[in-house]
Short mmCIF file of C-alpha atoms in Angstrom, two decimals:
data_model
loop_
_atom_site.label_atom_id
_atom_site.label_comp_id
_atom_site.label_asym_id
_atom_site.label_seq_id
_atom_site.Cartn_x
_atom_site.Cartn_y
_atom_site.Cartn_z
CA MET A 8 49.04 60.59 94.72
CA THR A 9 48.45 60.81 98.94
CA LYS A 10 48.81 64.33 100.23
CA ALA A 11 52.44 65.32 101.80
CA PRO A 12 52.03 64.95 105.34
CA ARG A 13 52.90 68.77 106.84
CA THR A 14 55.48 68.01 109.15
CA GLY A 15 57.15 71.36 109.31
CA ILE A 16 60.44 70.21 108.31
CA PRO A 17 61.81 72.34 105.03
CA HIS A 18 63.92 70.19 103.08
CA SER A 19 61.29 67.22 102.20
CA SER A 20 59.70 67.43 99.60
CA PRO A 21 57.39 64.44 97.93
CA LEU A 22 59.76 61.99 95.91
CA PRO A 23 58.91 63.00 91.74
CA PRO A 24 56.82 60.35 89.71
CA HIS A 25 59.28 57.98 88.05
CA PHE A 26 59.79 57.65 83.86
CA GLY A 27 61.57 55.85 81.67
CA ILE A 28 64.10 58.09 79.82
CA VAL A 29 64.69 58.17 75.91
CA ALA A 30 67.52 60.53 74.26
CA VAL A 31 69.41 59.20 71.21
CA ASP A 32 71.66 61.28 68.71
CA ALA A 33 73.09 61.30 65.63
CA MET A 34 77.28 60.06 65.39
CA GLY A 35 78.72 63.37 62.76
CA SER A 36 76.23 65.61 62.88
CA THR A 37 78.32 68.90 63.42
CA ARG A 38 80.25 67.57 60.37
CA LEU A 39 77.24 68.30 58.21
CA PRO A 40 76.50 71.59 56.88
CA SER A 41 73.95 73.32 57.71
CA ILE A 42 71.36 73.25 54.99
CA ALA A 43 71.70 68.98 55.55
CA GLN A 44 71.06 69.90 59.32
CA GLY A 45 67.08 70.08 59.43
CA PRO A 46 66.45 67.43 56.61
CA LEU A 47 68.22 65.13 59.36
CA SER A 48 66.70 65.93 62.51
CA ALA A 49 62.99 65.45 60.72
CA THR A 50 64.47 61.90 59.31
CA ILE A 51 66.04 61.22 62.99
CA THR A 52 62.30 61.43 64.21
CA ASP A 53 60.47 59.51 61.16
CA LEU A 54 62.70 56.72 62.25
CA VAL A 55 62.07 56.57 65.44
CA ARG A 56 58.42 57.46 65.50
CA ARG A 57 58.19 54.10 62.92
CA ALA A 58 59.84 52.03 64.72
CA LEU A 59 58.43 52.82 67.60
CA GLU A 60 54.97 51.71 65.53
CA ALA A 61 56.80 48.74 64.19
CA ALA A 62 57.22 47.81 68.06
CA GLU A 63 53.71 48.68 69.04
CA LEU A 64 54.29 51.23 70.62
CA GLY A 65 52.33 54.08 68.70
CA ASP A 66 50.82 55.23 71.21
CA MET A 67 53.32 54.94 74.27
CA SER A 68 52.31 58.70 76.37
CA ARG A 69 55.96 60.66 75.53
CA GLU A 70 55.93 63.64 78.19
CA PHE A 71 58.40 66.33 77.66
CA GLU A 72 59.69 65.51 74.06
CA THR A 73 62.36 67.01 72.94
CA ASN A 74 63.78 68.11 69.35
CA THR A 75 68.12 68.81 70.20
CA GLY A 76 68.76 68.97 66.01
CA ASP A 77 70.61 66.10 65.35
CA GLY A 78 68.62 63.66 68.19
CA LEU A 79 64.93 63.50 70.35
CA SER A 80 65.16 62.17 73.96
CA PHE A 81 61.60 62.18 75.93
CA GLY A 82 60.42 60.60 78.64
CA CYS A 83 57.34 57.79 79.40
CA ASP A 84 55.85 55.90 81.83
CA PRO A 85 58.57 53.38 83.34
CA ALA A 86 56.23 50.33 82.44
CA TRP A 87 57.32 50.87 79.23
CA VAL A 88 60.65 50.52 79.06
CA PRO A 89 61.30 47.30 78.32
CA TYR A 90 59.37 46.60 75.38
CA LEU A 91 61.63 49.90 74.67
CA VAL A 92 65.24 47.33 75.01
CA SER A 93 63.56 44.88 72.84
CA PRO A 94 61.79 44.72 69.95
CA PHE A 95 62.35 48.49 69.94
CA VAL A 96 66.04 49.00 69.87
CA ASP A 97 65.88 46.18 67.15
CA GLU A 98 63.17 48.42 64.96
CA LEU A 99 65.42 51.32 65.41
CA ASN A 100 68.03 49.04 63.93
CA ALA A 101 65.99 47.50 61.61
CA HIS A 102 64.91 51.25 60.23
CA LEU A 103 68.19 52.34 59.64
CA LEU A 104 69.77 49.66 57.98
CA ARG A 105 66.68 49.63 55.37
CA HIS A 106 67.18 53.97 54.91
CA ASN A 107 71.21 53.49 54.30
CA PHE A 108 70.92 50.58 51.91
CA GLY A 109 68.13 53.79 50.00
CA PRO A 110 69.41 57.23 48.23
CA GLN A 111 69.46 59.77 51.02
CA PRO A 112 72.67 60.51 53.79
CA PRO A 113 73.38 57.57 56.18
CA VAL A 114 72.15 58.29 59.79
CA ARG A 115 73.77 56.15 62.48
CA LEU A 116 72.56 56.64 66.27
CA ARG A 117 73.27 56.53 69.67
CA MET A 118 70.72 55.76 72.18
CA SER A 119 70.54 55.85 76.28
CA LEU A 120 67.69 54.41 78.21
CA HIS A 121 67.61 55.48 81.65
CA ILE A 122 64.57 55.34 84.49
CA GLY A 123 64.68 58.64 87.72
CA PRO A 124 62.11 60.60 88.94
CA LEU A 125 61.40 63.92 86.99
CA PRO A 126 59.30 66.67 88.01
CA ILE A 127 55.85 67.10 85.67
CA ALA A 128 54.99 70.90 84.67
CA PRO A 129 54.26 70.88 81.07
CA GLY A 130 53.84 74.33 79.72
CA ARG A 131 57.41 75.71 82.00
CA ALA A 132 60.69 75.44 82.61
CA GLY A 133 61.60 72.98 84.03
CA ASP A 134 59.20 70.09 82.74
CA GLY A 135 61.27 66.75 82.45
CA ASN A 136 64.68 68.70 83.88
CA ALA A 137 65.95 66.32 87.06
CA ALA A 138 69.66 64.78 88.14
CA ALA A 139 68.13 61.18 86.23
CA ARG A 140 67.27 63.15 82.72
CA GLY A 141 71.20 64.81 83.07
CA GLU A 142 72.72 60.99 83.88
CA SER A 143 70.50 59.68 80.45
CA GLN A 144 72.67 62.67 77.96
CA ARG A 145 76.00 61.46 79.65
CA LEU A 146 75.40 58.29 78.85
CA LEU A 147 74.38 59.89 75.67
CA ASP A 148 78.00 60.95 74.91
CA SER A 149 79.53 58.65 76.76
CA GLU A 150 83.17 57.38 75.46
CA PRO A 151 82.86 53.52 75.15
CA VAL A 152 79.04 54.52 73.04
CA ARG A 153 81.16 56.81 70.67
CA ARG A 154 84.18 54.35 70.33
CA ARG A 155 82.45 51.41 69.89
CA LEU A 156 80.48 53.07 67.16
CA ARG A 157 83.99 54.00 65.63
CA GLU A 158 85.20 50.12 65.57
CA THR A 159 82.34 48.65 63.67
CA ASP A 160 81.93 49.12 60.18
CA PRO A 161 78.69 51.75 59.08
CA ARG A 162 76.71 50.06 56.72
CA ALA A 163 76.72 47.21 59.32
CA THR A 164 76.20 48.42 62.64
CA PRO A 165 73.74 51.95 62.32
CA LEU A 166 72.73 52.16 66.03
CA VAL A 167 74.95 51.33 70.13
CA ALA A 168 72.51 51.90 72.79
CA ILE A 169 73.58 51.97 76.22
CA VAL A 170 70.83 51.17 79.10
CA SER A 171 72.24 52.38 82.85
CA ASP A 172 72.91 50.22 85.28
CA ARG A 173 69.29 50.56 87.09
CA VAL A 174 67.55 49.36 84.00
CA TYR A 175 70.21 46.75 83.45
CA ASP A 176 69.11 45.42 87.28
CA THR A 177 64.91 46.09 87.05
CA VAL A 178 64.94 45.06 83.38
CA VAL A 179 67.06 42.92 81.47
CA ARG A 180 67.83 40.31 85.12
CA GLY A 181 64.60 40.84 86.33
CA GLY A 182 63.88 39.06 82.94
CA TYR A 183 60.90 41.91 82.17
CA CYS A 184 62.50 42.03 78.41
CA GLY A 185 62.54 39.38 75.81
CA LEU A 186 66.85 40.16 75.66
CA PRO A 187 69.21 37.99 78.05
CA PRO A 188 71.43 39.70 79.41
CA ALA A 189 73.76 37.74 77.87
CA ARG A 190 73.24 39.86 74.94
CA PHE A 191 74.62 43.02 77.02
CA THR A 192 78.56 44.12 77.43
CA GLU A 193 79.09 45.85 80.83
CA VAL A 194 81.10 49.99 80.46
CA LEU A 195 82.12 52.33 82.47
CA ALA A 196 80.14 55.23 81.48
CA GLU A 197 82.22 58.49 81.08
CA VAL A 198 82.58 61.85 79.41
CA ALA A 199 85.91 64.25 79.18
CA GLY A 200 86.15 66.77 81.11
CA LYS A 201 82.84 66.22 82.78
CA ASP A 202 81.97 64.54 86.56
CA PHE A 203 80.39 61.55 85.13
CA ARG A 204 81.28 58.20 85.56
CA GLN A 205 78.88 55.35 86.23
CA THR A 206 78.57 51.67 85.23
CA ALA A 207 76.26 51.37 82.16
CA TRP A 208 75.37 48.13 79.89
CA MET A 209 75.65 48.09 76.68
CA TYR A 210 73.91 46.21 73.27
CA VAL A 211 74.45 46.14 69.07
CA PRO A 212 71.76 44.69 67.61
CA THR A 213 74.57 44.13 64.76
CA PRO A 214 77.58 43.66 65.29
CA SER A 215 80.50 44.39 62.84
CA GLY A 216 84.39 45.03 62.78
CA ASP A 217 86.31 45.33 65.48
CA MET A 218 83.70 43.77 67.43
CA LEU A 219 83.63 40.06 65.29
CA ARG A 220 87.69 39.82 65.71
CA GLN A 221 87.19 40.34 69.70
CA ALA A 222 84.47 38.58 70.14
CA ALA A 223 86.44 35.66 67.41
CA ALA A 224 89.92 36.12 69.76
CA THR A 225 87.91 35.63 73.05
CA ARG A 226 86.74 32.04 71.63
CA ASP A 227 89.85 30.96 69.65
CA PRO A 228 93.35 32.37 71.12
CA ALA A 229 95.37 31.40 67.94
CA ALA A 230 93.32 33.98 66.01
CA SER A 231 94.81 36.89 68.85
CA GLY A 232 98.75 35.03 68.20
CA GLN A 233 98.32 33.68 72.12
CA THR A 234 99.41 30.48 73.02
CA PRO A 235 96.86 28.87 75.45
CA ALA A 236 98.41 28.05 79.33
CA VAL A 237 99.56 24.42 79.57
CA PRO A 238 98.87 23.48 83.60
CA HIS A 239 102.90 22.54 84.37
CA GLN A 240 103.36 19.08 85.16
CA ALA A 241 104.07 18.53 89.22
CA ARG A 242 108.09 17.10 90.21
CA GLY A 243 107.39 13.89 90.57
CA ALA A 244 104.70 13.25 89.88
CA ALA A 245 103.43 10.29 87.45
CA ASP A 246 103.38 10.49 83.30
CA PRO A 247 99.76 10.87 82.33
CA THR A 248 98.51 8.19 80.56
CA PRO A 249 99.06 9.09 76.54
CA ALA A 250 96.29 11.22 75.50
CA GLN A 251 94.43 9.86 72.25
CA ALA A 252 95.75 11.53 68.88
CA ALA A 253 93.72 14.55 68.43
CA PRO A 254 91.40 14.93 65.05
CA PRO A 255 93.06 16.69 62.21
CA PRO A 256 91.80 20.20 63.00
CA GLY A 257 88.46 21.40 61.78
CA ARG A 258 86.98 24.59 59.99
CA HIS A 259 84.91 27.36 62.83
CA GLN A 260 82.83 30.02 62.19
CA HIS A 261 82.08 32.21 65.56
CA VAL A 262 78.61 34.45 64.70
CA GLU A 263 77.39 36.56 66.37
CA CYS A 264 74.05 37.40 65.05
CA GLY A 265 72.33 36.90 61.54
CA VAL A 266 72.95 34.19 58.71
CA ALA A 267 76.22 31.94 58.84
CA VAL A 268 76.96 29.73 56.49
CA MET A 269 79.96 26.97 56.48
CA ASP A 270 81.81 25.21 53.60
CA CYS A 271 82.72 21.27 54.56
CA VAL A 272 85.84 19.91 53.46
CA VAL A 273 86.20 15.84 53.77
CA ARG A 274 89.82 14.95 53.77
CA ASP A 275 90.84 11.54 51.81
CA LEU A 276 90.87 8.02 53.83
CA HIS A 277 93.61 5.94 53.38
CA HIS A 278 93.65 2.88 54.71
CA HIS A 279 98.11 1.42 55.53
CA ALA A 280 97.29 -2.58 56.03
CA ALA A 281 100.27 -4.58 56.75
CA PRO A 282 101.58 -7.00 53.77
CA ARG A 283 99.40 -10.62 54.18
CA GLN A 284 101.98 -12.67 54.93
CA ASP A 285 101.05 -16.94 54.35
CA SER A 286 102.18 -19.15 56.69
CA ASP A 287 103.65 -21.85 54.28
CA ARG A 288 105.59 -19.67 53.01
CA PRO A 289 109.49 -19.79 53.89
#
């Protein structure tokens, strides 16, 4: 870095380098007995490592990596952040699904991804500690993420990811990652009892439960018991041309992801014609 100028202004300091900040945390870990805490920590670390390798990020340098007991966090060169959004999130989700269908205790994770300036002080107190790192933890603990895990099926949805508005704007909307903006949901990230309130964006690789029901209700008002609004015809306006009769109702299936199977019902067709009359009959 270029040497900072000596301007004599005591309150100016060079900006620390920016890092991508990843944090993961297990759901419901505080309810586990003490004897299960160690194996859970080892399992999370192993799942994250294997997902990084599957996403071809195994050689990515991880700075100030910290094990939190029921999760972990680390920093990285921000150039890697697009790949952490995709394909890493999907790879971690896939590893969790395979793990949870095995004999081991199931693991469900929250994950946050942020970008910000962090000081480097290897081996010393304060290494990697600054506001951006605290914000990544607040995103991880925010109510929208916790609620989304509660509303989804434990076996079908093992991971919910939340990215900061900065990551979404720069990486997702900027087109640098493989996921389109439409796969993200805008949320207001808040943490009870903490002075934290930020716009963030949530991504759920495999939706289930209430998420699918809410999506279906959004697309089909009848599914939620709502009646579609009918435009009111102005007084004195001419009657509209009679609309063509609508076809019989079909069967529709809305799918967020995965494989969709639909069956087709072919209705009997009946043709009714007037009796033929001969013109020479009386």
